[in-house]
């Protein structure tokens, strides 16, 4: 199977699988008296928009920012409702405006609704720089978030706070690298997706009133698969000789 055919069937699997699971899961949850139908429907819609966005991103298509707008807005609100304040603030105060900035940046680099963007790679020096920024930001955000949760800072709470901070920093750097079309974004998106699966599993198991969290467990499981494929695609698109040098 050639690369184009594999990508086509993989995208069908991600989009079709996510849609099917969302419909079945939402219908089952709505049928239960303790489920909030409105919340589940909104969460399911946002998740589907998110999957469309990530599939477009993996394939270097500018429509990622259109679908991403709906996903980011809905997910940010849901995070606040689930007391994941770090990710909630991140999505509404940072990710939402970055959808517009990213769209503008990709258009400047020649992307259209039909043509993908030309991917590039960071230089070795810049990889070290971004790694240092990530570690410093992770330490800072962890201690800031920990301070807000200090009253209940048992070991389980500290782990949850660390995962929140880890996901937040991966999101911040991943979005910056995505907006400027660097392949290394996918390393951070993989980190986001692993942390998010862990975080939403913890939310689901810790409260009887968080049925909608199951949707996000499914969402980020699909995202993880897509981010692995995105890394594969962008490694090819950003090969030396066919890309711009890091400035």
Coordinates of C-alpha atoms in Angstrom, one line a residue:
X1 CA 0.0 0.0 0.0
X2 CA 1.5 3.4 -1.0
X3 CA 1.7 6.4 1.3
X4 CA -1.3 8.3 -0.2
X5 CA -3.6 5.3 0.1
X6 CA -2.5 4.6 3.6
X7 CA -3.2 8.2 4.7
X8 CA -6.6 8.1 3.0
X9 CA -7.6 4.9 4.9
X10 CA -6.1 6.0 8.1
X11 CA -8.1 9.3 8.0
X12 CA -11.2 7.3 7.2
X13 CA -10.5 5.1 10.3
X14 CA -9.9 8.1 12.6
X15 CA -12.9 10.2 11.4
X16 CA -15.3 7.2 10.9
X17 CA -14.3 5.5 14.1
X18 CA -14.6 8.7 16.2
X19 CA -18.0 9.5 14.8
X20 CA -19.3 6.0 15.4
X21 CA -18.0 5.8 18.9
X22 CA -19.3 9.3 19.7
X23 CA -22.8 8.5 18.5
X24 CA -23.0 5.2 20.4
X25 CA -21.4 6.6 23.6
X26 CA -23.6 9.7 23.6
X27 CA -26.8 7.7 23.0
X28 CA -26.0 5.3 25.8
X29 CA -25.1 8.1 28.2
X30 CA -28.2 10.1 27.4
X31 CA -30.4 7.1 28.0
X32 CA -29.2 7.1 31.7
X33 CA -31.2 9.3 34.0
X34 CA -28.1 10.7 35.7
X35 CA -26.6 11.9 32.4
X36 CA -26.8 15.5 31.3
X37 CA -28.0 15.3 27.7
X38 CA -27.1 18.8 26.7
X39 CA -23.6 18.5 28.1
X40 CA -23.0 15.2 26.3
X41 CA -24.2 16.6 23.0
X42 CA -22.1 19.7 23.2
X43 CA -19.0 17.6 24.2
X44 CA -19.6 15.2 21.4
X45 CA -19.9 18.0 18.8
X46 CA -16.7 19.6 20.1
X47 CA -14.9 16.4 20.0
X48 CA -15.8 15.7 16.4
X49 CA -14.7 19.2 15.4
X50 CA -11.4 18.5 17.2
X51 CA -10.9 15.2 15.3
X52 CA -11.5 17.0 12.0
X53 CA -9.0 19.7 13.1
X54 CA -6.3 17.2 14.0
X55 CA -6.7 15.2 10.9
X56 CA -6.4 18.3 8.8
X57 CA -3.3 19.3 10.8
X58 CA -1.6 16.0 10.3
X59 CA -2.2 16.3 6.6
X60 CA -0.9 20.0 6.6
X61 CA -4.3 21.4 5.6
X62 CA -5.3 25.0 6.7
X63 CA -8.8 23.9 7.5
X64 CA -7.4 22.7 10.8
X65 CA -7.9 26.2 12.2
X66 CA -11.6 26.4 11.2
X67 CA -12.5 23.1 13.0
X68 CA -10.1 23.9 15.8
X69 CA -12.0 27.1 16.7
X70 CA -15.1 25.1 17.7
X71 CA -13.1 22.4 19.4
X72 CA -11.1 24.8 21.5
X73 CA -14.0 27.0 22.7
X74 CA -16.1 24.0 23.8
X75 CA -13.2 22.1 25.4
X76 CA -12.1 25.2 27.4
X77 CA -15.5 25.5 29.0
X78 CA -15.7 21.8 29.8
X79 CA -12.3 21.9 31.5
X80 CA -13.4 24.7 33.8
X81 CA -16.5 22.7 34.7
X82 CA -14.3 19.8 35.5
X83 CA -12.0 21.9 37.7
X84 CA -9.1 21.5 35.2
X85 CA -8.3 25.2 35.4
X86 CA -4.9 25.1 33.8
X87 CA -6.2 23.6 30.6
X88 CA -9.4 25.6 30.7
X89 CA -7.5 28.9 30.9
X90 CA -5.0 27.7 28.3
X91 CA -7.7 26.9 25.7
X92 CA -9.8 30.0 26.1
X93 CA -7.1 32.6 26.6
X94 CA -4.4 31.1 24.4
X95 CA -5.6 28.5 22.0
X96 CA -8.7 30.4 20.9
X97 CA -6.9 33.5 19.6
X98 CA -4.1 31.2 18.2
X99 CA -6.5 29.7 15.8
X100 CA -6.7 33.1 14.0
X101 CA -2.9 33.7 14.3
X102 CA -2.2 30.2 12.9
X103 CA -4.5 30.7 10.0
X104 CA -2.9 33.9 9.1
X105 CA 0.7 32.4 9.4
X106 CA -0.2 29.4 7.2
X107 CA -1.8 31.7 4.6
X108 CA 1.4 33.7 4.5
X109 CA 3.4 30.5 3.9
X110 CA 1.2 29.6 0.9
X111 CA -1.4 27.2 2.4
X112 CA -4.9 27.3 0.9
X113 CA -8.0 25.1 1.2
X114 CA -6.5 22.9 -1.5
X115 CA -2.8 23.1 -1.0
X116 CA -0.9 22.0 2.1
X117 CA 1.8 24.0 3.9
X118 CA 5.5 23.4 3.4
X119 CA 6.8 21.8 6.5
X120 CA 10.2 22.5 8.1
X121 CA 12.4 21.3 11.0
X122 CA 14.1 23.1 13.8
X123 CA 17.9 23.3 13.9
X124 CA 19.7 21.4 16.6
X125 CA 20.3 24.6 18.5
X126 CA 16.7 25.6 18.5
X127 CA 15.7 22.1 19.6
X128 CA 17.8 22.6 22.7
X129 CA 16.3 26.0 23.2
X130 CA 12.7 24.8 23.1
X131 CA 13.6 21.9 25.3
X132 CA 14.9 24.3 27.9
X133 CA 11.9 26.5 27.6
X134 CA 9.6 23.5 28.1
X135 CA 11.4 22.3 31.2
X136 CA 11.5 25.8 32.8
X137 CA 7.8 26.4 31.9
X138 CA 6.8 22.9 33.3
X139 CA 8.5 23.6 36.6
X140 CA 7.0 27.1 36.9
X141 CA 3.4 26.1 35.9
X142 CA 3.5 23.0 38.3
X143 CA 4.4 25.1 41.3
X144 CA 1.9 27.8 40.4
X145 CA -0.9 25.3 40.0
X146 CA 0.2 23.4 43.1
X147 CA -0.1 26.6 45.2
X148 CA -3.8 26.9 44.2
X149 CA -4.4 23.2 45.2
X150 CA -2.2 23.3 48.3
X151 CA -5.0 22.6 50.8
X152 CA -5.6 19.1 49.4
X153 CA -2.1 18.4 48.0
X154 CA -2.0 14.7 48.7
X155 CA 0.1 12.6 46.4
X156 CA -2.7 11.9 44.0
X157 CA -3.5 15.6 43.8
X158 CA 0.1 16.4 43.1
X159 CA 0.2 13.9 40.2
X160 CA -3.0 15.4 38.7
X161 CA -1.5 18.9 39.0
X162 CA 1.7 17.7 37.3
X163 CA -0.2 16.1 34.4
X164 CA -2.2 19.3 34.1
X165 CA 1.0 21.4 34.0
X166 CA 2.7 18.9 31.6
X167 CA -0.3 19.0 29.2
X168 CA -0.4 22.8 29.4
X169 CA 3.2 23.3 28.4
X170 CA 3.0 20.7 25.6
X171 CA 0.0 22.6 24.3
X172 CA 1.7 26.0 24.4
X173 CA 4.8 24.9 22.6
X174 CA 3.0 22.5 20.2
X175 CA 0.7 25.4 19.1
X176 CA 3.6 27.8 18.5
X177 CA 5.5 25.2 16.4
X178 CA 2.3 24.3 14.6
X179 CA 1.6 27.9 13.7
X180 CA 5.1 28.2 12.2
X181 CA 4.9 24.8 10.4
X182 CA 7.7 22.9 12.3
X183 CA 7.7 19.1 12.4
X184 CA 8.7 19.0 16.0
X185 CA 5.2 20.1 17.0
X186 CA 4.1 16.5 16.9
X187 CA 6.4 15.5 19.7
X188 CA 4.5 17.9 22.0
X189 CA 1.1 16.8 20.6
X190 CA 1.9 13.2 21.5
X191 CA 2.7 14.4 25.0
X192 CA -0.6 16.4 25.2
X193 CA -2.6 13.4 24.2
X194 CA -1.0 10.9 26.6
X195 CA -1.4 13.4 29.5
X196 CA -5.0 14.2 28.5
X197 CA -6.0 10.5 28.4
X198 CA -4.6 10.0 31.9
X199 CA -6.2 13.2 33.2
X200 CA -9.7 12.5 31.8
X201 CA -9.6 8.8 33.0
X202 CA -8.9 10.2 36.5
X203 CA -11.8 12.7 36.2
X204 CA -14.1 9.9 35.1
X205 CA -13.2 7.6 37.9
X206 CA -13.3 10.3 40.5
X207 CA -16.8 11.6 40.1
X208 CA -20.2 10.1 39.4
X209 CA -21.3 13.4 37.7
X210 CA -18.7 13.4 35.0
X211 CA -20.1 10.9 32.5
X212 CA -19.2 13.3 29.7
X213 CA -15.5 12.8 30.6
X214 CA -15.7 9.4 28.8
X215 CA -16.1 11.2 25.6
X216 CA -12.8 13.0 26.1
X217 CA -11.0 9.7 27.0
X218 CA -12.1 8.4 23.6
X219 CA -11.3 11.7 21.9
X220 CA -7.7 11.8 23.1
X221 CA -7.2 8.2 22.4
X222 CA -8.0 8.9 18.7
X223 CA -5.9 12.0 18.9
X224 CA -2.9 10.0 20.1
X225 CA -3.2 7.7 17.1
X226 CA -3.5 10.7 14.8
X227 CA -0.6 12.5 16.3
X228 CA 1.6 9.4 15.7
X229 CA 0.6 9.5 12.1
X230 CA 1.1 13.2 12.0
X231 CA 4.7 12.8 13.1
X232 CA 5.2 10.2 10.4
X233 CA 3.8 12.5 7.7
X234 CA 5.6 15.6 8.8
X235 CA 8.9 13.8 9.1
X236 CA 8.5 13.0 5.4
X237 CA 7.3 16.5 4.4
X238 CA 10.2 18.2 6.3
X239 CA 13.1 16.1 4.9
X240 CA 16.3 18.1 4.3
X241 CA 16.4 19.3 0.7
X242 CA 12.7 19.8 0.4
X243 CA 12.1 22.3 3.2
X244 CA 13.2 25.6 4.4
X245 CA 16.0 25.9 6.9
X246 CA 15.2 27.0 10.4
X247 CA 15.7 30.8 10.7

